[in-house]
Each structure stands twice: as structure tokens, then as C-alpha cells.
Amino acid sequence: MTRTAGALAFAGAAATALSACGGAEAAEPEAAATTVDPVYADGVYDGPRVTNIRGGYQAQVTIEDGTITDVQAIEAGTQDAESVSINARAIPELRDKVIEAQSADVEAVSGSSYTSPAFTESIQGALDDAAAAAE
């Protein structure tokens, strides 16, 4: 993109953003904060066992005060040296990502193309159970 084209694109985006600010009309007051029921019921939930060519994967998720506080592996692939090595790195990283995101919708760990999708699928199953129990 040329410098002129970039400047024009920026000017157009800025004008669009400013036009969204509105005119002299007063903004609507924000609605009062409401209490939201927890998405997840407290407890320890085992996800489904998910298999692929690298073995079986199953996660256990702990929920406290409606929050994901821990994720552990019940089963993590085969005992093949490569799988053990990858899982020793990938599962703790996935655990940390899920706790931070409070969701199983996290990025895969690089180099764990079998572990990441299987383990997060099991985590999602456990979270689905926790959400159903909260209803």
C-alpha cells in the first residue's frame, strides 16, 4: 500500500469512527448491573475419553465458585516416548490457557497436533456437564 493510499484509508476509518459518535443527543444511561448466575456448577467433572492415533485423552476439570480452577489429565495419549514428551509440555500449557480463558476455546499448543484437539474436546465435554448442572 502506498503512503497516500494508507493515509486515505486512515482518514476514511477515522471519519467513520467519528460519525458513530453521534450528534447532540444524550447517550442512554447504562442499565443497572444485574447478578448473573454462574455458568458452571461447582464440582469435579470428567470429560469424555477422546481417542486418535496417538491414544486416548481424558480431562478432569475442577470448578469452584463457578470458576475453572484446575484441569488435569486422567489419560494423555500413548506411552510412546514422543507422546510422553509432547504431552509433558502441552497439557500444562493447555491447562493454563483454559484457566485463563475460562473456556476450552483456546489456541492449540504448537507441536501438539494430536494432543491439543483431543484434550480440549474432553475439557469441553466436562464444561458442558458443569454448565448443565448449573441450570
PDB file of C-alpha atoms in Angstrom:
ATOM      1  CA  MET A   1       0.000   0.000   0.000  1.00  0.00           C
ATOM      2  CA  THR A   2       1.377   3.425  -0.861  1.00  0.00           C
ATOM      3  CA  ARG A   3       1.747   6.137   1.732  1.00  0.00           C
ATOM      4  CA  THR A   4      -1.059   8.165   0.104  1.00  0.00           C
ATOM      5  CA  ALA A   5      -3.411   5.190  -0.030  1.00  0.00           C
ATOM      6  CA  GLY A   6      -2.620   4.391   3.582  1.00  0.00           C
ATOM      7  CA  ALA A   7      -3.341   7.975   4.635  1.00  0.00           C
ATOM      8  CA  LEU A   8      -6.649   7.953   2.757  1.00  0.00           C
ATOM      9  CA  ALA A   9      -7.641   4.642   4.328  1.00  0.00           C
ATOM     10  CA  PHE A  10      -6.821   6.017   7.773  1.00  0.00           C
ATOM     11  CA  ALA A  11      -8.777   9.220   7.114  1.00  0.00           C
ATOM     12  CA  GLY A  12     -11.797   7.219   5.966  1.00  0.00           C
ATOM     13  CA  ALA A  13     -11.669   4.969   9.012  1.00  0.00           C
ATOM     14  CA  ALA A  14     -11.326   7.965  11.324  1.00  0.00           C
ATOM     15  CA  ALA A  15     -14.302   9.703   9.713  1.00  0.00           C
ATOM     16  CA  THR A  16     -16.401   6.576  10.066  1.00  0.00           C
ATOM     17  CA  ALA A  17     -15.437   6.208  13.711  1.00  0.00           C
ATOM     18  CA  LEU A  18     -16.222   9.858  14.449  1.00  0.00           C
ATOM     19  CA  SER A  19     -19.587   9.709  12.710  1.00  0.00           C
ATOM     20  CA  ALA A  20     -20.552   6.868  15.025  1.00  0.00           C
ATOM     21  CA  CYS A  21     -20.146   9.225  17.990  1.00  0.00           C
ATOM     22  CA  GLY A  22     -23.463  10.831  17.121  1.00  0.00           C
ATOM     23  CA  GLY A  23     -24.570  14.402  17.467  1.00  0.00           C
ATOM     24  CA  ALA A  24     -26.030  16.397  20.308  1.00  0.00           C
ATOM     25  CA  GLU A  25     -28.269  13.585  21.533  1.00  0.00           C
ATOM     26  CA  ALA A  26     -27.551  12.433  25.060  1.00  0.00           C
ATOM     27  CA  ALA A  27     -26.402   8.883  25.497  1.00  0.00           C
ATOM     28  CA  GLU A  28     -28.784   6.374  27.023  1.00  0.00           C
ATOM     29  CA  PRO A  29     -27.965   5.654  30.675  1.00  0.00           C
ATOM     30  CA  GLU A  30     -26.437   2.237  31.188  1.00  0.00           C
ATOM     31  CA  ALA A  31     -28.659  -0.429  32.656  1.00  0.00           C
ATOM     32  CA  ALA A  32     -28.074  -1.254  36.292  1.00  0.00           C
ATOM     33  CA  ALA A  33     -25.734  -4.162  36.865  1.00  0.00           C
ATOM     34  CA  THR A  34     -27.537  -7.426  37.389  1.00  0.00           C
ATOM     35  CA  THR A  35     -26.422 -10.513  39.188  1.00  0.00           C
ATOM     36  CA  VAL A  36     -25.620 -13.318  36.775  1.00  0.00           C
ATOM     37  CA  ASP A  37     -25.938 -16.945  37.800  1.00  0.00           C
ATOM     38  CA  PRO A  38     -22.691 -18.872  37.479  1.00  0.00           C
ATOM     39  CA  VAL A  39     -22.162 -20.528  34.129  1.00  0.00           C
ATOM     40  CA  TYR A  40     -20.701 -23.634  35.785  1.00  0.00           C
ATOM     41  CA  ALA A  41     -21.847 -25.553  38.858  1.00  0.00           C
ATOM     42  CA  ASP A  42     -19.141 -26.282  41.397  1.00  0.00           C
ATOM     43  CA  GLY A  43     -17.648 -29.745  41.355  1.00  0.00           C
ATOM     44  CA  VAL A  44     -15.160 -32.017  39.651  1.00  0.00           C
ATOM     45  CA  TYR A  45     -16.169 -33.113  36.155  1.00  0.00           C
ATOM     46  CA  ASP A  46     -14.604 -35.802  33.996  1.00  0.00           C
ATOM     47  CA  GLY A  47     -14.728 -35.110  30.283  1.00  0.00           C
ATOM     48  CA  PRO A  48     -15.344 -37.845  27.738  1.00  0.00           C
ATOM     49  CA  ARG A  49     -12.467 -40.046  26.622  1.00  0.00           C
ATOM     50  CA  VAL A  50     -11.356 -38.857  23.187  1.00  0.00           C
ATOM     51  CA  THR A  51      -9.162 -41.088  21.029  1.00  0.00           C
ATOM     52  CA  ASN A  52      -6.989 -40.556  17.993  1.00  0.00           C
ATOM     53  CA  ILE A  53      -3.956 -42.319  16.509  1.00  0.00           C
ATOM     54  CA  ARG A  54      -1.860 -41.139  19.473  1.00  0.00           C
ATOM     55  CA  GLY A  55      -4.085 -42.805  22.059  1.00  0.00           C
ATOM     56  CA  GLY A  56      -6.792 -41.753  24.478  1.00  0.00           C
ATOM     57  CA  TYR A  57      -7.163 -38.369  26.141  1.00  0.00           C
ATOM     58  CA  GLN A  58      -9.420 -37.503  29.040  1.00  0.00           C
ATOM     59  CA  ALA A  59      -9.540 -34.360  31.141  1.00  0.00           C
ATOM     60  CA  GLN A  60     -10.835 -33.646  34.622  1.00  0.00           C
ATOM     61  CA  VAL A  61     -11.997 -30.096  35.323  1.00  0.00           C
ATOM     62  CA  THR A  62     -12.484 -28.562  38.769  1.00  0.00           C
ATOM     63  CA  ILE A  63     -14.993 -25.742  39.210  1.00  0.00           C
ATOM     64  CA  GLU A  64     -15.043 -23.619  42.387  1.00  0.00           C
ATOM     65  CA  ASP A  65     -17.373 -20.634  42.848  1.00  0.00           C
ATOM     66  CA  GLY A  66     -18.423 -21.032  39.216  1.00  0.00           C
ATOM     67  CA  THR A  67     -14.820 -20.648  38.022  1.00  0.00           C
ATOM     68  CA  ILE A  68     -12.485 -23.141  36.356  1.00  0.00           C
ATOM     69  CA  THR A  69      -9.717 -23.588  38.910  1.00  0.00           C
ATOM     70  CA  ASP A  70      -7.945 -26.704  37.687  1.00  0.00           C
ATOM     71  CA  VAL A  71      -7.609 -29.004  34.691  1.00  0.00           C
ATOM     72  CA  GLN A  72      -5.843 -32.350  34.985  1.00  0.00           C
ATOM     73  CA  ALA A  73      -5.236 -35.233  32.616  1.00  0.00           C
ATOM     74  CA  ILE A  74      -6.841 -38.530  33.548  1.00  0.00           C
ATOM     75  CA  GLU A  75      -5.349 -40.044  30.400  1.00  0.00           C
ATOM     76  CA  ALA A  76      -2.889 -38.472  27.979  1.00  0.00           C
ATOM     77  CA  GLY A  77      -2.091 -40.428  24.847  1.00  0.00           C
ATOM     78  CA  THR A  78       0.216 -43.369  24.496  1.00  0.00           C
ATOM     79  CA  GLN A  79       3.323 -44.249  26.465  1.00  0.00           C
ATOM     80  CA  ASP A  80       5.397 -43.728  23.307  1.00  0.00           C
ATOM     81  CA  ALA A  81       8.422 -41.563  24.196  1.00  0.00           C
ATOM     82  CA  GLU A  82       7.459 -38.860  21.673  1.00  0.00           C
ATOM     83  CA  SER A  83       3.881 -38.656  23.014  1.00  0.00           C
ATOM     84  CA  VAL A  84       5.064 -38.541  26.613  1.00  0.00           C
ATOM     85  CA  SER A  85       7.476 -35.731  25.767  1.00  0.00           C
ATOM     86  CA  ILE A  86       4.898 -33.679  23.856  1.00  0.00           C
ATOM     87  CA  ASN A  87       2.180 -34.185  26.468  1.00  0.00           C
ATOM     88  CA  ALA A  88       4.504 -33.228  29.323  1.00  0.00           C
ATOM     89  CA  ARG A  89       4.763 -29.812  27.706  1.00  0.00           C
ATOM     90  CA  ALA A  90       1.373 -29.421  26.015  1.00  0.00           C
ATOM     91  CA  ILE A  91      -1.023 -30.448  28.784  1.00  0.00           C
ATOM     92  CA  PRO A  92       0.234 -27.965  31.410  1.00  0.00           C
ATOM     93  CA  GLU A  93       0.161 -25.224  28.777  1.00  0.00           C
ATOM     94  CA  LEU A  94      -3.395 -26.128  27.754  1.00  0.00           C
ATOM     95  CA  ARG A  95      -4.366 -26.211  31.442  1.00  0.00           C
ATOM     96  CA  ASP A  96      -3.052 -22.675  31.939  1.00  0.00           C
ATOM     97  CA  LYS A  97      -4.782 -21.392  28.792  1.00  0.00           C
ATOM     98  CA  VAL A  98      -8.146 -22.891  29.793  1.00  0.00           C
ATOM     99  CA  ILE A  99      -7.952 -21.457  33.311  1.00  0.00           C
ATOM    100  CA  GLU A 100      -7.022 -18.032  31.956  1.00  0.00           C
ATOM    101  CA  ALA A 101      -9.731 -18.066  29.263  1.00  0.00           C
ATOM    102  CA  GLN A 102     -12.321 -19.784  31.496  1.00  0.00           C
ATOM    103  CA  SER A 103     -13.167 -21.745  28.364  1.00  0.00           C
ATOM    104  CA  ALA A 104     -11.983 -24.697  26.309  1.00  0.00           C
ATOM    105  CA  ASP A 105     -11.925 -22.403  23.281  1.00  0.00           C
ATOM    106  CA  VAL A 106      -8.161 -21.834  23.333  1.00  0.00           C
ATOM    107  CA  GLU A 107      -5.353 -21.980  20.789  1.00  0.00           C
ATOM    108  CA  ALA A 108      -3.625 -25.287  20.264  1.00  0.00           C
ATOM    109  CA  VAL A 109      -0.152 -25.715  21.662  1.00  0.00           C
ATOM    110  CA  SER A 110       2.411 -25.653  18.885  1.00  0.00           C
ATOM    111  CA  GLY A 111       3.714 -29.125  18.076  1.00  0.00           C
ATOM    112  CA  SER A 112       0.805 -30.958  19.713  1.00  0.00           C
ATOM    113  CA  SER A 113      -1.487 -31.511  16.758  1.00  0.00           C
ATOM    114  CA  TYR A 114      -2.988 -34.675  18.276  1.00  0.00           C
ATOM    115  CA  THR A 115      -2.960 -33.725  21.961  1.00  0.00           C
ATOM    116  CA  SER A 116      -4.453 -30.234  21.721  1.00  0.00           C
ATOM    117  CA  PRO A 117      -7.700 -31.026  19.877  1.00  0.00           C
ATOM    118  CA  ALA A 118      -8.354 -34.251  21.778  1.00  0.00           C
ATOM    119  CA  PHE A 119      -7.648 -32.785  25.210  1.00  0.00           C
ATOM    120  CA  THR A 120      -9.663 -29.602  24.588  1.00  0.00           C
ATOM    121  CA  GLU A 121     -12.571 -31.711  23.294  1.00  0.00           C
ATOM    122  CA  SER A 122     -12.552 -33.646  26.553  1.00  0.00           C
ATOM    123  CA  ILE A 123     -12.329 -30.394  28.540  1.00  0.00           C
ATOM    124  CA  GLN A 124     -15.321 -29.028  26.604  1.00  0.00           C
ATOM    125  CA  GLY A 125     -17.325 -32.130  27.471  1.00  0.00           C
ATOM    126  CA  ALA A 126     -16.567 -31.629  31.168  1.00  0.00           C
ATOM    127  CA  LEU A 127     -17.554 -27.952  30.912  1.00  0.00           C
ATOM    128  CA  ASP A 128     -20.789 -28.893  29.155  1.00  0.00           C
ATOM    129  CA  ASP A 129     -21.618 -31.143  32.117  1.00  0.00           C
ATOM    130  CA  ALA A 130     -20.757 -28.347  34.577  1.00  0.00           C
ATOM    131  CA  ALA A 131     -22.947 -25.899  32.647  1.00  0.00           C
ATOM    132  CA  ALA A 132     -25.857 -28.357  32.553  1.00  0.00           C
ATOM    133  CA  ALA A 133     -25.559 -28.837  36.306  1.00  0.00           C
ATOM    134  CA  ALA A 134     -25.741 -25.042  36.796  1.00  0.00           C
ATOM    135  CA  GLU A 135     -29.113 -24.796  35.032  1.00  0.00           C
TER     136      GLU A 135
END
